[in-house]
Short mmCIF file of C-alpha atoms and ligand atoms in Angstrom, two decimals:
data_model
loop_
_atom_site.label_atom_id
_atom_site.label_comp_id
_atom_site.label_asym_id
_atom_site.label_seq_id
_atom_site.Cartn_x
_atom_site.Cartn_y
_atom_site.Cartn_z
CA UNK A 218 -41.83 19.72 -10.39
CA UNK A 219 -43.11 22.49 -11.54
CA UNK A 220 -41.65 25.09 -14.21
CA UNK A 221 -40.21 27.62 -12.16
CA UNK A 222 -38.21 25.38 -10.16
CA UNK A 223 -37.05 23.46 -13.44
CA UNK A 224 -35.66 26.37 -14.48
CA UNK A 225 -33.75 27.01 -10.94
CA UNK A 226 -32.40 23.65 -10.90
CA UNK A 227 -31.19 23.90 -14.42
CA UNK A 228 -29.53 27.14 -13.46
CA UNK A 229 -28.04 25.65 -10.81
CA UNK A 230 -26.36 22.79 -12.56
CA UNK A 231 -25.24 25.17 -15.54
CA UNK A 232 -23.64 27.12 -12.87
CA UNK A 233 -21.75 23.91 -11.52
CA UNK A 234 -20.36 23.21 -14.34
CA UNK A 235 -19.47 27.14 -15.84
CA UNK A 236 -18.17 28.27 -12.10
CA UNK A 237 -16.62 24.78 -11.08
CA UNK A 238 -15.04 26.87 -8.46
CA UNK A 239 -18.46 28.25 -6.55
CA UNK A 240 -19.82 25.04 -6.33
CA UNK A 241 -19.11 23.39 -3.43
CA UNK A 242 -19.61 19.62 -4.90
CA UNK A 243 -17.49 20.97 -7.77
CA UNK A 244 -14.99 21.68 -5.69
CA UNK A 245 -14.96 18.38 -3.58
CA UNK A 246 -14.26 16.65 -6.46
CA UNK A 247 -11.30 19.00 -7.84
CA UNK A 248 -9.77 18.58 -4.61
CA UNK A 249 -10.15 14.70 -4.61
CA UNK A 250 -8.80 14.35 -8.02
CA UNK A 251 -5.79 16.83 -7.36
CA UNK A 252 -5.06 15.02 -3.70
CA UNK A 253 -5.25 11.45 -6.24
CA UNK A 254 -2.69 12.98 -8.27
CA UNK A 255 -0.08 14.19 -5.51
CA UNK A 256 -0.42 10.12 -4.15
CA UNK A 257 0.03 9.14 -7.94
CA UNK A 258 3.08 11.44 -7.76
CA UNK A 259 4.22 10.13 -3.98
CA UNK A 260 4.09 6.82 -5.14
CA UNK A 261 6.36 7.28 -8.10
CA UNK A 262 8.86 8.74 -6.00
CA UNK A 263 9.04 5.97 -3.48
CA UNK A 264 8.64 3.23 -5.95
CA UNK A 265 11.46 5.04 -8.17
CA UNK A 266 13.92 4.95 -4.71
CA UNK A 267 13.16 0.64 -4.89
CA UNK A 268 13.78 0.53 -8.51
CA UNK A 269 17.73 1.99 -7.49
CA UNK A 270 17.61 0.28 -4.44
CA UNK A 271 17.16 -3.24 -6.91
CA UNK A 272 19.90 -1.83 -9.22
CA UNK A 273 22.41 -1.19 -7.00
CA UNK A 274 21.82 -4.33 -4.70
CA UNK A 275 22.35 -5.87 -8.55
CA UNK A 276 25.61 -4.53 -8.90
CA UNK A 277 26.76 -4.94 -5.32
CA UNK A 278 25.70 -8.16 -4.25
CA UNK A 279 25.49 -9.80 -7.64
CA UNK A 280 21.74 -10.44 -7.18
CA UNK A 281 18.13 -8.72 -6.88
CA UNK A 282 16.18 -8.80 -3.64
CA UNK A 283 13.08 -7.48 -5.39
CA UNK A 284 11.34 -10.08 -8.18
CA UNK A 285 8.85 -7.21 -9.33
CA UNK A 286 7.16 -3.98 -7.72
CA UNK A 287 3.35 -2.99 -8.03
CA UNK A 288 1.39 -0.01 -7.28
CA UNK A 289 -2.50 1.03 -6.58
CA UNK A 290 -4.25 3.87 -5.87
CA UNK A 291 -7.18 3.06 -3.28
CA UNK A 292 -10.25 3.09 -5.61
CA UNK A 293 -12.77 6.04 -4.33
CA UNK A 294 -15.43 3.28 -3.23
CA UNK A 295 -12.91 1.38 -0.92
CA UNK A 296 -11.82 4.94 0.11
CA UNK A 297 -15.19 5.68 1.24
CA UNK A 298 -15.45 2.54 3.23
CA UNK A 299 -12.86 2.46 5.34
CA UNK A 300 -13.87 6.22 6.03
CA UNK A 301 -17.12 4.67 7.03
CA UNK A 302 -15.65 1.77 8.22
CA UNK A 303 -14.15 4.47 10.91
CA UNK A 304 -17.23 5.88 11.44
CA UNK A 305 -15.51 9.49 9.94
CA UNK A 306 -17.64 10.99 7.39
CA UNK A 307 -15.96 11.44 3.86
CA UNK A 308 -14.52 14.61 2.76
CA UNK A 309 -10.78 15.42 1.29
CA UNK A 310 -9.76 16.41 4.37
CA UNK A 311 -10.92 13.32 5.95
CA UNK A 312 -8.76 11.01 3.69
CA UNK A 313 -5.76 13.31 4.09
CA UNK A 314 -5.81 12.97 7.78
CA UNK A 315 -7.50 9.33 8.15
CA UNK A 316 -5.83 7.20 5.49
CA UNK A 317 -2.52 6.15 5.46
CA UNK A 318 -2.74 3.74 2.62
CA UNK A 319 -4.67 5.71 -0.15
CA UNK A 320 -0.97 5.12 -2.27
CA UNK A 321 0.43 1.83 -1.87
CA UNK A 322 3.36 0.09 -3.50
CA UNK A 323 3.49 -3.44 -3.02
CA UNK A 324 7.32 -5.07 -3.02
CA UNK A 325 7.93 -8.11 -4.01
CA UNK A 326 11.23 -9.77 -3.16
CA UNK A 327 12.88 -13.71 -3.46
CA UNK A 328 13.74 -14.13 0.43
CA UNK A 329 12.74 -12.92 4.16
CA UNK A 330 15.89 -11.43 4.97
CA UNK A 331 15.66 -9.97 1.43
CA UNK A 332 12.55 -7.76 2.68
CA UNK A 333 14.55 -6.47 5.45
CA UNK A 334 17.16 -5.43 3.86
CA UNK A 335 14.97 -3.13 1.22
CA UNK A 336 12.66 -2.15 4.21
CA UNK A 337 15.80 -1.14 5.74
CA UNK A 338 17.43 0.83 3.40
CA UNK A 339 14.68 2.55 2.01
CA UNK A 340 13.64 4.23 5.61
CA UNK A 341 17.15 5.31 6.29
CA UNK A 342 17.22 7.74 3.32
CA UNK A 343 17.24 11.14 4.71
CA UNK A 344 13.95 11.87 3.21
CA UNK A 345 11.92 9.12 3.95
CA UNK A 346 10.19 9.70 7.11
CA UNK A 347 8.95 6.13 8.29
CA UNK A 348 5.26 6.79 10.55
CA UNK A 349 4.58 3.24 11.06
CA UNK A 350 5.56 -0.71 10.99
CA UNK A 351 3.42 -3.87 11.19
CA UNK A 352 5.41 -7.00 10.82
CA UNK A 353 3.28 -9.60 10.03
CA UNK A 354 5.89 -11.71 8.99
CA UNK A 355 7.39 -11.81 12.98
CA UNK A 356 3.69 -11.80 14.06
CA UNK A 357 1.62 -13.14 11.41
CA UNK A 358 -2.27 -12.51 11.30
CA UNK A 359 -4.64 -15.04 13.01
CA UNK A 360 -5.61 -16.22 9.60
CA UNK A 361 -2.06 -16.78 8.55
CA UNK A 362 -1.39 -13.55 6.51
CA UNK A 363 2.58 -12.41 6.27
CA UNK A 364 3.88 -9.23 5.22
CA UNK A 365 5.91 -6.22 6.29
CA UNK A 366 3.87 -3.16 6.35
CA UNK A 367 5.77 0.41 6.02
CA UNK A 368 3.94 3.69 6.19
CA UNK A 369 6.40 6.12 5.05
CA UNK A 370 6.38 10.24 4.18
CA UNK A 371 7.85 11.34 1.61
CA UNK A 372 8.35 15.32 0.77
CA UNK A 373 6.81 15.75 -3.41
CA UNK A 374 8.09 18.57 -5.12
CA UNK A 375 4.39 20.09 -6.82
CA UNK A 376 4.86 23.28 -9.52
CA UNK A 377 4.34 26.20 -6.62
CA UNK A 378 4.33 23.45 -3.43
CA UNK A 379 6.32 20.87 -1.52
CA UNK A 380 3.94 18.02 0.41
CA UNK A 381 4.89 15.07 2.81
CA UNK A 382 2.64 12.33 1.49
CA UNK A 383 2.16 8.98 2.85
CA UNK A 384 2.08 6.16 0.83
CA UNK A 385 1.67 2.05 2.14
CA UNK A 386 4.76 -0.17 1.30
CA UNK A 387 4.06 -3.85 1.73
CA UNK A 388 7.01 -5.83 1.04
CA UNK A 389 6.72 -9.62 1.19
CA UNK A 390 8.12 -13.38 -0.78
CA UNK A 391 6.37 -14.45 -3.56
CA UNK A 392 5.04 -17.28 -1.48
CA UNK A 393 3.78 -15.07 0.56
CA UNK A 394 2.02 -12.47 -2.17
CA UNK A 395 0.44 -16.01 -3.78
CA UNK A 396 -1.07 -16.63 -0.71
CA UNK A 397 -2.68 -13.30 -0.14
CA UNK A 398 -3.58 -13.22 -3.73
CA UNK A 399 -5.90 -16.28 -3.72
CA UNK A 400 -6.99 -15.36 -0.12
CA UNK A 401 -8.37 -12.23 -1.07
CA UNK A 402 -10.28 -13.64 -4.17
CA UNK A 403 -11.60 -16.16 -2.17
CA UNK A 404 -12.72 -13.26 1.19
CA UNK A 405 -14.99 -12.00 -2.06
CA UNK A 406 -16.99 -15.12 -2.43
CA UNK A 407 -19.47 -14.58 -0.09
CA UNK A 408 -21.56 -17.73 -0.42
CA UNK A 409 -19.31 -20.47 0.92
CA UNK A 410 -20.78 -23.44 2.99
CA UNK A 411 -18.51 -24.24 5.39
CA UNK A 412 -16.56 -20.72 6.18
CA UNK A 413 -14.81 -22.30 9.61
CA UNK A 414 -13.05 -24.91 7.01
CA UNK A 415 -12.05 -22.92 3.97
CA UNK A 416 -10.24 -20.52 6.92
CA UNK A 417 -8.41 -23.59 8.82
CA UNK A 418 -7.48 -25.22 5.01
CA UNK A 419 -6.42 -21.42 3.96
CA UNK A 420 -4.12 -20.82 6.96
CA UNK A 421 -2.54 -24.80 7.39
CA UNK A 422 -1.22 -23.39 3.45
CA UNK A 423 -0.01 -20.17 5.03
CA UNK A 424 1.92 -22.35 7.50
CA UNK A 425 3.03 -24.81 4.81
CA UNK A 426 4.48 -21.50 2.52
CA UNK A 427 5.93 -20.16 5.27
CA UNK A 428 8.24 -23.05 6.17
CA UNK A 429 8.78 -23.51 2.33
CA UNK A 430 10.14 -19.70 2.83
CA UNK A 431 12.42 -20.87 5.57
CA UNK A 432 13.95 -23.42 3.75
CA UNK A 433 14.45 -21.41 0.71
CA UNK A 434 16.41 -19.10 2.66
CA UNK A 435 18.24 -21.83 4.18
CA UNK A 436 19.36 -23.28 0.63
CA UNK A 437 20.14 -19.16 -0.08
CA UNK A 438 22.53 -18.98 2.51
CA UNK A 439 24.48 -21.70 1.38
CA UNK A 440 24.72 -20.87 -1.77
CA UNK A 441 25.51 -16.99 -1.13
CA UNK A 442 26.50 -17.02 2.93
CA UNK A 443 24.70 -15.29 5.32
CA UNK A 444 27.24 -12.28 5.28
CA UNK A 445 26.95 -11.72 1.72
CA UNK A 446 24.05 -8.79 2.37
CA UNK A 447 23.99 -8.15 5.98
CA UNK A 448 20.67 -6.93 7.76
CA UNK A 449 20.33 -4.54 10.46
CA UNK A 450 17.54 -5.28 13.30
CA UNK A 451 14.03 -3.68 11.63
CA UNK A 452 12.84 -3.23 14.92
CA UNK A 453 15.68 -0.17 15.61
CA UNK A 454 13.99 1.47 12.83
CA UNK A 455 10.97 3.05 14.88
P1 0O2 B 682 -6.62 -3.12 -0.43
O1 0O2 B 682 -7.53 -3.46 -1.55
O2 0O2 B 682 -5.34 -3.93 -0.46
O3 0O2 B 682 -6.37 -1.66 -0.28
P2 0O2 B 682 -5.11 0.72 9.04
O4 0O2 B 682 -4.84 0.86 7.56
O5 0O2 B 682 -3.86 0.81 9.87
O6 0O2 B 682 -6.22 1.60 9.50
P3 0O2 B 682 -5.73 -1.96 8.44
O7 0O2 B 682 -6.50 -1.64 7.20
O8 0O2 B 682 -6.23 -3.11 9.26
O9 0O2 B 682 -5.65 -0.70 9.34
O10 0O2 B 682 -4.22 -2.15 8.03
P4 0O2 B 682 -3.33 -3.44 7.89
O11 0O2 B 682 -3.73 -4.54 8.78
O12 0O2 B 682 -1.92 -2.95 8.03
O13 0O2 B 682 -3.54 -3.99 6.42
C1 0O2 B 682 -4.35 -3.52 5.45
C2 0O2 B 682 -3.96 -4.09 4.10
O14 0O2 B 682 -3.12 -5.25 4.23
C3 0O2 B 682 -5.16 -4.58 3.32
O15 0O2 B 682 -5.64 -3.50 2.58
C4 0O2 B 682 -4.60 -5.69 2.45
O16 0O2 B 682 -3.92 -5.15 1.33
C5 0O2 B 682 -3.56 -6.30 3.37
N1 0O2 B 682 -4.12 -7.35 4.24
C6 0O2 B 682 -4.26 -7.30 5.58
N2 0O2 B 682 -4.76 -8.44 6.06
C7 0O2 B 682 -4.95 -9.25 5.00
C8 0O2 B 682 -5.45 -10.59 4.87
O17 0O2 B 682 -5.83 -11.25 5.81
N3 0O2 B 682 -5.49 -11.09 3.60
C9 0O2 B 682 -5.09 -10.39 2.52
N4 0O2 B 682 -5.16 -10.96 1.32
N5 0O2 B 682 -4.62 -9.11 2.62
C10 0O2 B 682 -4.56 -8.56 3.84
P5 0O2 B 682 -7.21 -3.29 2.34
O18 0O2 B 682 -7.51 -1.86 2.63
O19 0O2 B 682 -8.01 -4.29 3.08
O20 0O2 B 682 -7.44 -3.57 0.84
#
């Protein structure tokens, strides 16, 4: 390299970093890490609407549907490969119009019919707009994966703005959650011998927690009656 375009290049990146706003890398990643700050903010507000949903079920029915609630932003590398993944190339805009699960909240309850009744109640609030539903729970992956999947908008109040972000609600049992868990550690291990088996052994436990599910919510009927917190059909929801 020689001197005189040393000295343009070191220009160049003093520039970047004195006139963030010129710089059009610069300001790629000021918009990324404000758009990762309005999902931090969408996902508090959604995940603040469970935590009253949990307390007033508490008071109500004399019991909590949700064990424990937990919350990600998707990290900028997985970000980028789903983008890629969709063959879209990655820019802000891209992830604000692509991605529907850059915030999710994952939901955590004791019973099935307990995830349908949070699911429920949290997209009939007036400001919850509810884009999408996959039940894997009434359809369950090939591979023996159960959840409910929610995408829902949500207006944020900013300083000077108001935004309808999306954020990913997955509500599911704990049986169902320690399956996934140990699932996805083991999709990471790449160098298994016998893929074809670990999948067969991994879903005949899927099956085996999911009828452990059913009977727990047989024994929790007994005990509190089916009544106790009625459900209304998910399905009307969309
Ligand atoms: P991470 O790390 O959880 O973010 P779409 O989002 O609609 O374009 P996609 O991604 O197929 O399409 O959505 P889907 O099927 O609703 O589910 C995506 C998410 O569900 C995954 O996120 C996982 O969290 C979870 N999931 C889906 N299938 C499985 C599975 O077989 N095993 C486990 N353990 N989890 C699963 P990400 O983006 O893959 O990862």
């Amino acid at each position: 390299m020689n001197e005189r375009q040393e000295k343009k290049d070191i220009t160049r990146y003093v520039d970047a970093l004195l006139y963030p706003e010129t710089n059009p890398f610069q300001t790629e990643i000021a918009q990324f890490e404000e758009l990762m700050m309005m999902y931090t903010c969408a996902i508090k507000e959604v995940q603040t609407k469970l935590e009253v949903l949990n307390t007033d079920f508490s008071v109500r029915y004399k019991r909590n549907p949700i064990e424990f609630i937990t919350s990600r932003l998707k990290r900028p590398a997985s970000i980028a490969a789903k983008l890629k993944a969709k063959k879209i190339p990655l820019s802000v805009k891209a992830i604000k119009s692509n991605l529907n699960d850059a915030a999710g909240i994952r939901v955590i309850c004791s019973f099935i019919d307990d995830i349908y009744a949070v699911a429920e109640r949290l997209v009939r609030q007036d400001d919850i707009t509810l884009i999408d539903a996959k039940d894997y729970i009434m359809h369950p992956k090939p591979n023996g994966y159960r959840s409910l999947h929610l995408i829902v908008e949500v207006p944020v109040f900013f300083a000077d703005h108001t935004r309808d972000m999306r954020v990913e609600v997955q509500i599911r049992t704990i049986a169902m959650d320690f399956w996934a868990s140990l699932d996805h550690q083991l999709k990471y291990k790449q160098d298994v011998e016998n893929p074809e088996e670990i999948t067969a052994a991994l879903k005949k436990c899927a099956d085996t927690i999911a009828q452990t599910d059913l009977d727990m919510q047989a024994i929790k009927n007994k005990i509190y009656g089916e009544e106790k917190m009625p459900i209304k059909k998910f399905n009307n929801l969309l």
